[in-house]
Structures are given as structure tokens and as C-alpha cells.
PDB file of C-alpha atoms in Angstrom:
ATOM      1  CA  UNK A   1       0.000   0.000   0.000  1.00 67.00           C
ATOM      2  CA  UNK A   2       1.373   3.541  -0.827  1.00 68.00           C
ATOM      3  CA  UNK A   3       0.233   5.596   1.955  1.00 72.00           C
ATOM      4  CA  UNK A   4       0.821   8.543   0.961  1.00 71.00           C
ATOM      5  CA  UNK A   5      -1.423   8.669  -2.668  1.00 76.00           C
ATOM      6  CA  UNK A   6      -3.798   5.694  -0.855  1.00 81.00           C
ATOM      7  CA  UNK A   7      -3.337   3.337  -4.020  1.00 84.00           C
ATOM      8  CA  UNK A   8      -2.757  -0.025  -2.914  1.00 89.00           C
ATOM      9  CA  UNK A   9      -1.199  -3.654  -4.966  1.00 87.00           C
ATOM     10  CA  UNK A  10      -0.089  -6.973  -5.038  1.00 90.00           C
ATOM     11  CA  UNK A  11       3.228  -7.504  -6.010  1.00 87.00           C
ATOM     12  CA  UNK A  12       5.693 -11.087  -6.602  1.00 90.00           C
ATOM     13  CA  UNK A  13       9.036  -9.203  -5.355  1.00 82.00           C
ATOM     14  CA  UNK A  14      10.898 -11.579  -5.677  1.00 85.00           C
ATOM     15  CA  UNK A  15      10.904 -15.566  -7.317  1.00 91.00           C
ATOM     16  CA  UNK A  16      14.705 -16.500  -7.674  1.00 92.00           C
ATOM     17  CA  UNK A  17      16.013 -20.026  -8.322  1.00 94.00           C
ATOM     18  CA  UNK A  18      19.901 -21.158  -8.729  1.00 95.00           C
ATOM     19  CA  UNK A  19      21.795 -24.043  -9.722  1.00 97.00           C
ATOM     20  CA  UNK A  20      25.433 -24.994  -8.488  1.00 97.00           C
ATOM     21  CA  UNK A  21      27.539 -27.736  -7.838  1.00 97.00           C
ATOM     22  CA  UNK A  22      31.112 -28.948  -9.186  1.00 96.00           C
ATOM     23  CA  UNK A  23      32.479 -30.410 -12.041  1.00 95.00           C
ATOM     24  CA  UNK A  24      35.276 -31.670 -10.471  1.00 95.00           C
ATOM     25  CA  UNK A  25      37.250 -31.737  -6.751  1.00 94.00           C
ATOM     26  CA  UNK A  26      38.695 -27.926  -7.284  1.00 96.00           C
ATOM     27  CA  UNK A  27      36.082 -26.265 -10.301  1.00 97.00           C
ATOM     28  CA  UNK A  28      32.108 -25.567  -9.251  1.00 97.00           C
ATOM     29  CA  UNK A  29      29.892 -24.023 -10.727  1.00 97.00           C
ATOM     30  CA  UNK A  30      26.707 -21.213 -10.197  1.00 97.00           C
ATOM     31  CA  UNK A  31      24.177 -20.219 -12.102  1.00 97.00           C
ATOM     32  CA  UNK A  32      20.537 -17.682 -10.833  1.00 96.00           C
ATOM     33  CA  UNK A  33      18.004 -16.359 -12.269  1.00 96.00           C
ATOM     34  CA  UNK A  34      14.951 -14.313 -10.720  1.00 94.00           C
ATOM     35  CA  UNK A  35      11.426 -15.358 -12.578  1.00 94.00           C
ATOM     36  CA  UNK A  36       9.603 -12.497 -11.262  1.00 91.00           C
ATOM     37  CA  UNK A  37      11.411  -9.591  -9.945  1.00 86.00           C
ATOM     38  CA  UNK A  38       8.453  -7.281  -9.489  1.00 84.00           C
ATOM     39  CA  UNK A  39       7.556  -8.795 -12.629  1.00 90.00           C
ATOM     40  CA  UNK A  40      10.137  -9.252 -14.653  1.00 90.00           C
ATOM     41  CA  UNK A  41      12.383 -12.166 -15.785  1.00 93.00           C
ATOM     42  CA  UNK A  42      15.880 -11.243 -14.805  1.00 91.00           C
ATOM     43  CA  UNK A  43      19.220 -13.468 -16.100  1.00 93.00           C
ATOM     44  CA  UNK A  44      21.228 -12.956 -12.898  1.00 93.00           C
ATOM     45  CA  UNK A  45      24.204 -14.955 -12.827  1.00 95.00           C
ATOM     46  CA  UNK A  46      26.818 -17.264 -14.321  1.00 97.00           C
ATOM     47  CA  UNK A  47      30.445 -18.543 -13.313  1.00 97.00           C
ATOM     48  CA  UNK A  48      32.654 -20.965 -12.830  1.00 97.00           C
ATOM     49  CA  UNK A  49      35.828 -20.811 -10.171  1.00 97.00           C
ATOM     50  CA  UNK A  50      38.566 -23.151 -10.221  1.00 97.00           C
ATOM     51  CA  UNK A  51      40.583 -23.265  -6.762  1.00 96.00           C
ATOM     52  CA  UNK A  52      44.078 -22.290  -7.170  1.00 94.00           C
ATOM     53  CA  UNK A  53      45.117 -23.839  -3.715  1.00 88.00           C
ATOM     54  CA  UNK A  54      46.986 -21.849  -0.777  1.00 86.00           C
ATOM     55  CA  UNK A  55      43.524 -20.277  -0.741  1.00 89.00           C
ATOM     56  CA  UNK A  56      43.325 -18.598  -4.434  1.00 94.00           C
ATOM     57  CA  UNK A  57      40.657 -19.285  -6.266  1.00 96.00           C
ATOM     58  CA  UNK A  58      40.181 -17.422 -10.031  1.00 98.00           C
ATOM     59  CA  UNK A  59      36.149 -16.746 -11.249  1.00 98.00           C
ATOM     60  CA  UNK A  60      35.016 -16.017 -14.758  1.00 98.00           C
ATOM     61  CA  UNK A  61      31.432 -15.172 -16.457  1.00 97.00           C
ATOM     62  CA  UNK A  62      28.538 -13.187 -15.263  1.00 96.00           C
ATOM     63  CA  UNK A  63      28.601 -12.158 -11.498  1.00 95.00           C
ATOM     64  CA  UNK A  64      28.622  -8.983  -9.027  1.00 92.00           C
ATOM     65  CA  UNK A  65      31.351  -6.929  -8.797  1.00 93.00           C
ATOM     66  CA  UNK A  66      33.166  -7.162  -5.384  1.00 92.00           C
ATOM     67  CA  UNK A  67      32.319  -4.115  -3.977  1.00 89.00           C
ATOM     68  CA  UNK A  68      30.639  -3.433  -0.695  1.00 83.00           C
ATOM     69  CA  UNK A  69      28.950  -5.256   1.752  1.00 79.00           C
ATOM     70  CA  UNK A  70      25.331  -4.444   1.575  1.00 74.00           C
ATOM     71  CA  UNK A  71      24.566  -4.869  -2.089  1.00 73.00           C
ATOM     72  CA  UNK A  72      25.913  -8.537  -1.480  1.00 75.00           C
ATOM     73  CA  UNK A  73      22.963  -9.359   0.426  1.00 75.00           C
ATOM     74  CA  UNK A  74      20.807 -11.535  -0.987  1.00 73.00           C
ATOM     75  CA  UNK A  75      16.814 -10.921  -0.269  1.00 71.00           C
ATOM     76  CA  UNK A  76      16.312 -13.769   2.101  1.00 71.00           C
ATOM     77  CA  UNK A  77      19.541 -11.997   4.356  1.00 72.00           C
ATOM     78  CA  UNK A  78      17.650  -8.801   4.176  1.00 72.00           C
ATOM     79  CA  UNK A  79      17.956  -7.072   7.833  1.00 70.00           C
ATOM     80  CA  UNK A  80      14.671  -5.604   6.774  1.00 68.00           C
ATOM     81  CA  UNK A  81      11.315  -5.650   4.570  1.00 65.00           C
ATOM     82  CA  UNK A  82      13.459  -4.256   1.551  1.00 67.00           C
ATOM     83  CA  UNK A  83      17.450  -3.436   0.832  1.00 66.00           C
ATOM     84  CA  UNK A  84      18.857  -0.095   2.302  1.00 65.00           C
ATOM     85  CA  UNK A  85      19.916   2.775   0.110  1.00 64.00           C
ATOM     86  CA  UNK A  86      23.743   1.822  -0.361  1.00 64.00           C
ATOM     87  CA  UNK A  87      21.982  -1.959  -1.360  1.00 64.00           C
ATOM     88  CA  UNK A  88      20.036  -0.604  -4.247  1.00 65.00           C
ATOM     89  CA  UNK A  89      21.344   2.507  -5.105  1.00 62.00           C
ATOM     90  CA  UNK A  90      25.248   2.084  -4.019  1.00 63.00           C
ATOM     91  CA  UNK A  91      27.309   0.078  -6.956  1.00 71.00           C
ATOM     92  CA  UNK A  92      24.957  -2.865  -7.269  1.00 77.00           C
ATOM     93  CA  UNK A  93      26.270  -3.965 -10.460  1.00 84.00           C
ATOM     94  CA  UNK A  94      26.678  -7.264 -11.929  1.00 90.00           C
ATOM     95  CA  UNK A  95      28.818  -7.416 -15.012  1.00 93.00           C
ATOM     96  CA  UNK A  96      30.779  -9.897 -17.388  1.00 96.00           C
ATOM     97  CA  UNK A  97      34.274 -10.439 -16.046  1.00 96.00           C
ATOM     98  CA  UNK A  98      36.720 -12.376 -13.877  1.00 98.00           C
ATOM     99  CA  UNK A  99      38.116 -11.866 -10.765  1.00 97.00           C
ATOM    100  CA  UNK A 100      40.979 -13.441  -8.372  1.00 97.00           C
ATOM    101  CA  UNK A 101      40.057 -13.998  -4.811  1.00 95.00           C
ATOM    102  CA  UNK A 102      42.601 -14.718  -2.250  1.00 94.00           C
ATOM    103  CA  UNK A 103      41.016 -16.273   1.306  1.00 90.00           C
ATOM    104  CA  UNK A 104      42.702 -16.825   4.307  1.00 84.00           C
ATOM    105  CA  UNK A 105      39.689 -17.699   6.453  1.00 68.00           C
ATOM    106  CA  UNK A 106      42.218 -19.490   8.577  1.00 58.00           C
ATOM    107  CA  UNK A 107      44.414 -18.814  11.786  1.00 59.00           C
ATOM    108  CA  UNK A 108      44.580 -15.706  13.509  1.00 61.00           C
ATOM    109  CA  UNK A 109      44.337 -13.636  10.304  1.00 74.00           C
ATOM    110  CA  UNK A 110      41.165 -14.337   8.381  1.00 86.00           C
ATOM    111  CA  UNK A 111      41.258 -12.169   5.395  1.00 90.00           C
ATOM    112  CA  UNK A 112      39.295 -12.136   2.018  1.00 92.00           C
ATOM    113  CA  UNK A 113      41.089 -10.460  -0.736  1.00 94.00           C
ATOM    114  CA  UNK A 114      38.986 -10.182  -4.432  1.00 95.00           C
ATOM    115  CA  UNK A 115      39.409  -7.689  -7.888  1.00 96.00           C
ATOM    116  CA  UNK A 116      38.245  -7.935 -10.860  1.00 97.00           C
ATOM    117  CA  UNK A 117      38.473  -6.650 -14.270  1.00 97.00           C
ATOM    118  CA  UNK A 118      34.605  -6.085 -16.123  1.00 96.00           C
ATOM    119  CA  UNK A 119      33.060  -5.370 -19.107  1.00 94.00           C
ATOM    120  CA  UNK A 120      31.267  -1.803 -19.328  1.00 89.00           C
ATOM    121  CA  UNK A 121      28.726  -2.645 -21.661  1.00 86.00           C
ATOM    122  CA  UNK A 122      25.757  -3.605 -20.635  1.00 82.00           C
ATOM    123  CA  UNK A 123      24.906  -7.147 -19.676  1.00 86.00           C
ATOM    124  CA  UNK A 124      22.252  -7.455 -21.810  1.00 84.00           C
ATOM    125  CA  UNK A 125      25.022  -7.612 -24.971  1.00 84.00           C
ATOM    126  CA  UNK A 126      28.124  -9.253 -24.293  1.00 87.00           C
ATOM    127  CA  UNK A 127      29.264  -9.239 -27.854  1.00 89.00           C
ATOM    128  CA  UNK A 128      29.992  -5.266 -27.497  1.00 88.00           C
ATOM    129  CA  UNK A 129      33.997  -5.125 -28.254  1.00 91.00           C
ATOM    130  CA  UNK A 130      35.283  -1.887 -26.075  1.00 88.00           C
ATOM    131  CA  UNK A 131      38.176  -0.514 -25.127  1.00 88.00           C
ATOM    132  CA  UNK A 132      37.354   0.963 -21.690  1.00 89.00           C
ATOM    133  CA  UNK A 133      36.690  -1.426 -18.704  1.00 93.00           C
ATOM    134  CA  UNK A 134      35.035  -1.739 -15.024  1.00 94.00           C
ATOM    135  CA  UNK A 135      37.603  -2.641 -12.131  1.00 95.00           C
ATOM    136  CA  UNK A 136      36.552  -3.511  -8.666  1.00 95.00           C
ATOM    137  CA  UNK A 137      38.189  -4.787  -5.541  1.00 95.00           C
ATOM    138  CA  UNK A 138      37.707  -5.419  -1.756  1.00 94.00           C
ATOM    139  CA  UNK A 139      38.948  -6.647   1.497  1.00 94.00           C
ATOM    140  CA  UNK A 140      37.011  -8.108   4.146  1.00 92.00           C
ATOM    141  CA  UNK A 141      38.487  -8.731   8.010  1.00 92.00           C
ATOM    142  CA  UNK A 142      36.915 -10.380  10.349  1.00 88.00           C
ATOM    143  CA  UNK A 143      38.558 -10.935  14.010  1.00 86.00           C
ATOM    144  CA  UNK A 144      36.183 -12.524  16.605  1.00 85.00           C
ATOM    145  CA  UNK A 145      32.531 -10.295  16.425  1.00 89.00           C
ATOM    146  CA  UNK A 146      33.819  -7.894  14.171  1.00 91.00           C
ATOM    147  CA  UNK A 147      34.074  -6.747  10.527  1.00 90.00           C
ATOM    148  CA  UNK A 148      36.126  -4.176   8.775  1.00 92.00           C
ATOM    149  CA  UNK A 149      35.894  -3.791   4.656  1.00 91.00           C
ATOM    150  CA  UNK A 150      36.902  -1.690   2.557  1.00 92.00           C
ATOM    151  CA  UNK A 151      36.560  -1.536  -1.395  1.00 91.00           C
ATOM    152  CA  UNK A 152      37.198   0.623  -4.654  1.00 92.00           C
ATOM    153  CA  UNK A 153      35.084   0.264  -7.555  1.00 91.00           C
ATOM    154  CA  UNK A 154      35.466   2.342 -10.810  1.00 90.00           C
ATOM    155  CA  UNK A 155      32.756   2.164 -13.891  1.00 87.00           C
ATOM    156  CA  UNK A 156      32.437   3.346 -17.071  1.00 82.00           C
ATOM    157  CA  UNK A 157      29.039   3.262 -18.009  1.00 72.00           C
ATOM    158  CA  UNK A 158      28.501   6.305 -20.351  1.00 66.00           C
ATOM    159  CA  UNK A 159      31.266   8.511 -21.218  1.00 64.00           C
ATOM    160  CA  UNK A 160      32.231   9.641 -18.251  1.00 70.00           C
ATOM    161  CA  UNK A 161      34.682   7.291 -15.432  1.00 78.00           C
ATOM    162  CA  UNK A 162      32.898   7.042 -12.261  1.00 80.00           C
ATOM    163  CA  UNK A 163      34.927   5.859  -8.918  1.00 84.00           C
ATOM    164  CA  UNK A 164      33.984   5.142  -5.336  1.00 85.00           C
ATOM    165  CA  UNK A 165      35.488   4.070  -2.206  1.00 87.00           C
ATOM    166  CA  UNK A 166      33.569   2.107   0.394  1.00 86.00           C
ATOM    167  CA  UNK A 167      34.190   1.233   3.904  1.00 88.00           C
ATOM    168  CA  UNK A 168      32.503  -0.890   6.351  1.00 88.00           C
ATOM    169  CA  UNK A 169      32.589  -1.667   9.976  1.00 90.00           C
ATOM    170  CA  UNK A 170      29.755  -4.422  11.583  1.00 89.00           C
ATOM    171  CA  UNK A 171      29.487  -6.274  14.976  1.00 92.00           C
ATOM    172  CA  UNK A 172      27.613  -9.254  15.460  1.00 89.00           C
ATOM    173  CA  UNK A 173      26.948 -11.305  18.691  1.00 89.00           C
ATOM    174  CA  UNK A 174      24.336 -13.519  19.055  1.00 88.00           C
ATOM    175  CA  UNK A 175      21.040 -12.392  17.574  1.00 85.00           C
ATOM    176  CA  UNK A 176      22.221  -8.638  17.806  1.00 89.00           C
ATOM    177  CA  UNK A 177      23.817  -7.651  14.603  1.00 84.00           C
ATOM    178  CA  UNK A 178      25.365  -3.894  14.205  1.00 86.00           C
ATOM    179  CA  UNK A 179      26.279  -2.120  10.787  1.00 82.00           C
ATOM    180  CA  UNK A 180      27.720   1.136   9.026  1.00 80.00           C
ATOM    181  CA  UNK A 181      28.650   1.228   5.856  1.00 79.00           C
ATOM    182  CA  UNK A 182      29.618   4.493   3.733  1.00 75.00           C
ATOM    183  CA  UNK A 183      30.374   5.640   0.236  1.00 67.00           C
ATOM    184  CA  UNK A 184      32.250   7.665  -1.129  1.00 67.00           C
ATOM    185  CA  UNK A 185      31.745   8.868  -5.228  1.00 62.00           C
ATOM    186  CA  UNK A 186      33.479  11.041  -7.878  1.00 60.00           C
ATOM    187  CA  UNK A 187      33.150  11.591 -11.097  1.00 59.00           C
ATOM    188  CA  UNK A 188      35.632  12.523 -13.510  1.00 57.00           C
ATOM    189  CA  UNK A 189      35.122  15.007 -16.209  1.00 57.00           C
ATOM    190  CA  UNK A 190      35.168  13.862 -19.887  1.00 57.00           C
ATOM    191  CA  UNK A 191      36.178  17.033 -21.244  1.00 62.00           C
ATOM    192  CA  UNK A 192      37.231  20.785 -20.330  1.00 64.00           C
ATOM    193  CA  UNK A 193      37.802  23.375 -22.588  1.00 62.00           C
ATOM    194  CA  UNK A 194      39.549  26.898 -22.714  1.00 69.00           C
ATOM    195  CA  UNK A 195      40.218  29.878 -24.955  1.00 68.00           C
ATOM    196  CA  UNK A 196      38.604  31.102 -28.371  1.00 71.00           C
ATOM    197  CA  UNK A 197      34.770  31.749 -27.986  1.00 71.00           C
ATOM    198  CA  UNK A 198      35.146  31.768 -24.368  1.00 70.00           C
ATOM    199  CA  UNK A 199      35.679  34.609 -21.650  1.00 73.00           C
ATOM    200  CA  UNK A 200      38.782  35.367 -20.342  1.00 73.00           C
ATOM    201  CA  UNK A 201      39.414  33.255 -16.813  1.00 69.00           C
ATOM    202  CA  UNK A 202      35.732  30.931 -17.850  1.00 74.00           C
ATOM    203  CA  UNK A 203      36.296  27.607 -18.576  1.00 72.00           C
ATOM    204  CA  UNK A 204      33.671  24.766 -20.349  1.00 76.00           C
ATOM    205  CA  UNK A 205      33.448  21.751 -18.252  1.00 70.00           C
ATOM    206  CA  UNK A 206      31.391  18.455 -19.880  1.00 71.00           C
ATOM    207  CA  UNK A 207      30.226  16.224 -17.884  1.00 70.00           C
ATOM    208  CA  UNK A 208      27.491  13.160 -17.884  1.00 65.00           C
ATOM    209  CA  UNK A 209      24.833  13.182 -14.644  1.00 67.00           C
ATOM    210  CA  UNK A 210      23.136   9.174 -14.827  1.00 63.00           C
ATOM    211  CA  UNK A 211      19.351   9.485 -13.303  1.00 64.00           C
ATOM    212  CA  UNK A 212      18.490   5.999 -12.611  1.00 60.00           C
ATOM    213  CA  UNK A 213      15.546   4.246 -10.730  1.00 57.00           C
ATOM    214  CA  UNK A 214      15.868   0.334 -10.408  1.00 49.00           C
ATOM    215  CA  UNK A 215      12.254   0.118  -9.987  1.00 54.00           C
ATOM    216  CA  UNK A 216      10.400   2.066 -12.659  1.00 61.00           C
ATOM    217  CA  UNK A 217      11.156   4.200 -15.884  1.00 65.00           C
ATOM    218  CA  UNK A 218      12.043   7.541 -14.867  1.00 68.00           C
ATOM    219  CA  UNK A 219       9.073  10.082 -16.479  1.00 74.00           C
ATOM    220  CA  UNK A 220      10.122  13.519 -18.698  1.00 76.00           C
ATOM    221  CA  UNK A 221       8.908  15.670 -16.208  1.00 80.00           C
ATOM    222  CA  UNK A 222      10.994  13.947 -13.310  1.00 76.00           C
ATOM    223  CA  UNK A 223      13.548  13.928 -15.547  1.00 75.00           C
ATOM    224  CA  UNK A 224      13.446  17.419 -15.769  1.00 80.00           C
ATOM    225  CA  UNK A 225      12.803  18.508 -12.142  1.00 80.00           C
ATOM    226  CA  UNK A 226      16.131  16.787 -11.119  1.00 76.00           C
ATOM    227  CA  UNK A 227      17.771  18.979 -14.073  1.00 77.00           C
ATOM    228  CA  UNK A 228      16.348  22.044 -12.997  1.00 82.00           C
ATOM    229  CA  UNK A 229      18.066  21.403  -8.989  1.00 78.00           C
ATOM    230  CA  UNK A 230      21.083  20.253 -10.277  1.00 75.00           C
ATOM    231  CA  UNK A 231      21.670  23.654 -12.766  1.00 80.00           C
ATOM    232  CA  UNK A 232      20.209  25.773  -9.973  1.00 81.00           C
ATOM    233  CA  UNK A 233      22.723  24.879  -7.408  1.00 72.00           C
ATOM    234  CA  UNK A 234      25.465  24.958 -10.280  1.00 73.00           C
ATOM    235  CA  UNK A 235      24.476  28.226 -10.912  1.00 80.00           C
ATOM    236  CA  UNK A 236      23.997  29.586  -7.180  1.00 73.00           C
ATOM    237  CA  UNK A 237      26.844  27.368  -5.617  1.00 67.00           C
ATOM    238  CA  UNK A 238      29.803  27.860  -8.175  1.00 69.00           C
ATOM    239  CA  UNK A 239      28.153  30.881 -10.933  1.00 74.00           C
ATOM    240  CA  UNK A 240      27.842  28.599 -13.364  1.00 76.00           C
ATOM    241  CA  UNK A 241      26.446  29.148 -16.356  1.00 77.00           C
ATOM    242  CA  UNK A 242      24.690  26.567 -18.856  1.00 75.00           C
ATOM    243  CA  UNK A 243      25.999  26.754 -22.620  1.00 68.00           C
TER     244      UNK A 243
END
């Protein structure tokens, strides 16, 4: 129910089956896919990992990036009724790639090491040659109750190279369970200009803003409400002017 307009629905959130196992002693194997999320048929994931020993293991095909904590919850590990902001809005992304873990997970020192090299396209085309790639990577300690992570992801999904840092800290005893997670974005310009046609000391700066709602198709005139703030505090903040 949306309590606020008083329309009401029935919704399937969520209808996810997977498939794993192993081919052999040291190579397994996952596959998942979600038959109804809100609706819709969603390919989710695809890999094989072959364990290098000494605790590396090496993981190809279709997966999420390692980055975070939160977006690697699955719905059934939700804390609550739906996933936080940093779950769904945070670097959720599952690409095409491979990635080299290194695991500890034994003696007084249990550490979780894992980057990755992605593609950018999109995941609904994997045939898409590029030349610019995703890279991800985080670490995960754990010593008694506690958890520390930390992780760096940057994307390239239009354009413009997006990065972001990401730190964790979580306690957990018994059925009490404490967490704080925060990140951290930038994104880089793709171009800046200076000189002929402009005014002296101005400069042109280009840049690519990505509105994006996991849930629905973002409408024109939301669209253009969210333009309107961001070239109002452009222009108030910083004197910016729109070209």
C-alpha cells in the first residue's frame, strides 16, 4: 500500500532459483536467475571458479562486482522488509568479467582479498567489443565479532569514469547484529575546454549526470525537475552558467 497517494497492490518481489555444484574436486559451478522480480524475468548470474590452492581461487562469467557489503545481500539476508539505500542505489552492479580472490579464512588472520576486471557494456550484450573497462576490488576482516571492509570500484558506463570508495565496519553477537557502511563517489570530467569563444578566466566543463531508478522508468517531467536542482545549485553554488 502507498500511503501517501492511498493506491494499494499486489506484487511477486521476488521468485529467484539457482543451480550450483562442481564439475570436479577444485572447479564448481553457479548459475541464478529471478522469474519475477516485481515482474520481470531477470538473467542474474553465471560462473565458474577453479581453486588455485593456498587459498586462491580465479572466477570467470557473469557475477557482481566485489564491492561493498550491503549490495551482497541476498533478499532472504535482508535485515529488513526491503534493501537499504547503499543496497540498491550504491554500486549494485553485476557485469561480465573475472576476478581473483585470495582467502585466508584461517588462523589468527582471516582475510578475504577479491578484484576484478569487467566489461562496461551492458549485460544485456556481451558481444559489445570496447576498449574501456570496469575494475573492482575489496577486502574483508573479520577478528572474533567484528568486521572491517573496505573496497574501490570504478565504472564506465557512459562517457564519463565514475569511482567510489567504500568502507565498512559491523558487529555481530548472538542475535544482535550492528552495521555502518559508507560511500564515497566522484566523477571525472570527460572534457574541459579553454580559450577562443570563451571569456577570459571561464572555462567549459562536460560532464554526464546518470538518473536511474531500479524500480520504474524515470518520467520527462521527473527527468526534468532533477535537471532544474542540479543547474540551480550549479548556478547559485559555483556561478555557473549553462551553454
Amino acid at each position: 500500500m502507498e500511503t501517501r497517494d492511498g493506491y494499494s497492490r499486489f506484487q511477486v518481489r521476488n521468485a529467484r532459483m539457482s543451480v550450483q555444484g562442481s564439475v570436479a574436486p577444485t572447479i564448481d559451478y553457479f548459475v541464478q536467475v529471478d522469474f519475477s522480480d516485481a515482474g520481470k524475468f531477470k538473467f542474474l548470474d553465471a560462473y565458474g571458479r577453479i581453486a588455485l590452492g593456498r587459498g586462491w581461487k580465479i572466477q570467470a562469467g557473469q557475477f557482481r562486482m566485489p564491492f561493498g557489503v550491503e549490495p551482497f545481500r541476498a533478499p532472504s539476508n535482508y535485515l529488513f522488509s526491503n534493501r537499504s539505500f547503499l543496497g540498491k542505489q550504491g554500486f549494485n552492479y553485476r557485469q561480465v568479467g573475472a576476478k581473483l580472490v585470495f582467502d585466508t579464512n584461517v588462523g589468527a588472520l582471516p582475510l578475504t582479498l577479491e578484484g576484478g576486471v569487467f566489461n562496461s557494456a551492458s549485460t544485456a550484450d556481451h558481444n559489445v567489443w570496447q576498449k574501456k573497462f570496469n575494475f573492482a576490488g575489496k577486502a574483508l576482516l573479520k577478528i572474533d565479532h567484528v568486521t572491517v571492509g573496505a573496497g574501490f570500484a570504478s565504472i564506465y558506463p557512459d562517457s564519463v569514469r565514475i569511482n567510489a570508495a567504500d568502507v565498512s565496519l559491523g558487529y555481530k553477537i548472538g542475535r544482535w547484529a550492528f552495521e555502518a557502511e559508507g560511500l564515497l563517489k566522484d566523477i571525472s570530467l570527460f572534457d574541459v575546454y579553454e580559450g577562443r569563444n570563451l571569456p577570459e578566466g571561464k572555462k567549459s566543463y562536460a560532464i554526464t549526470l546518470t538518473l536511474q531508478d531500479d524500480e520504474k522508468t524515470l518520467q520527462d517531467k521527473q527527468i526534468e525537475a532533477v535537471m532544474s536542482k542540479v543547474i540551480t545549485n550549479l548556478t547559485k553554488q559555483l556561478g555557473a552558467e549553462l551553454r
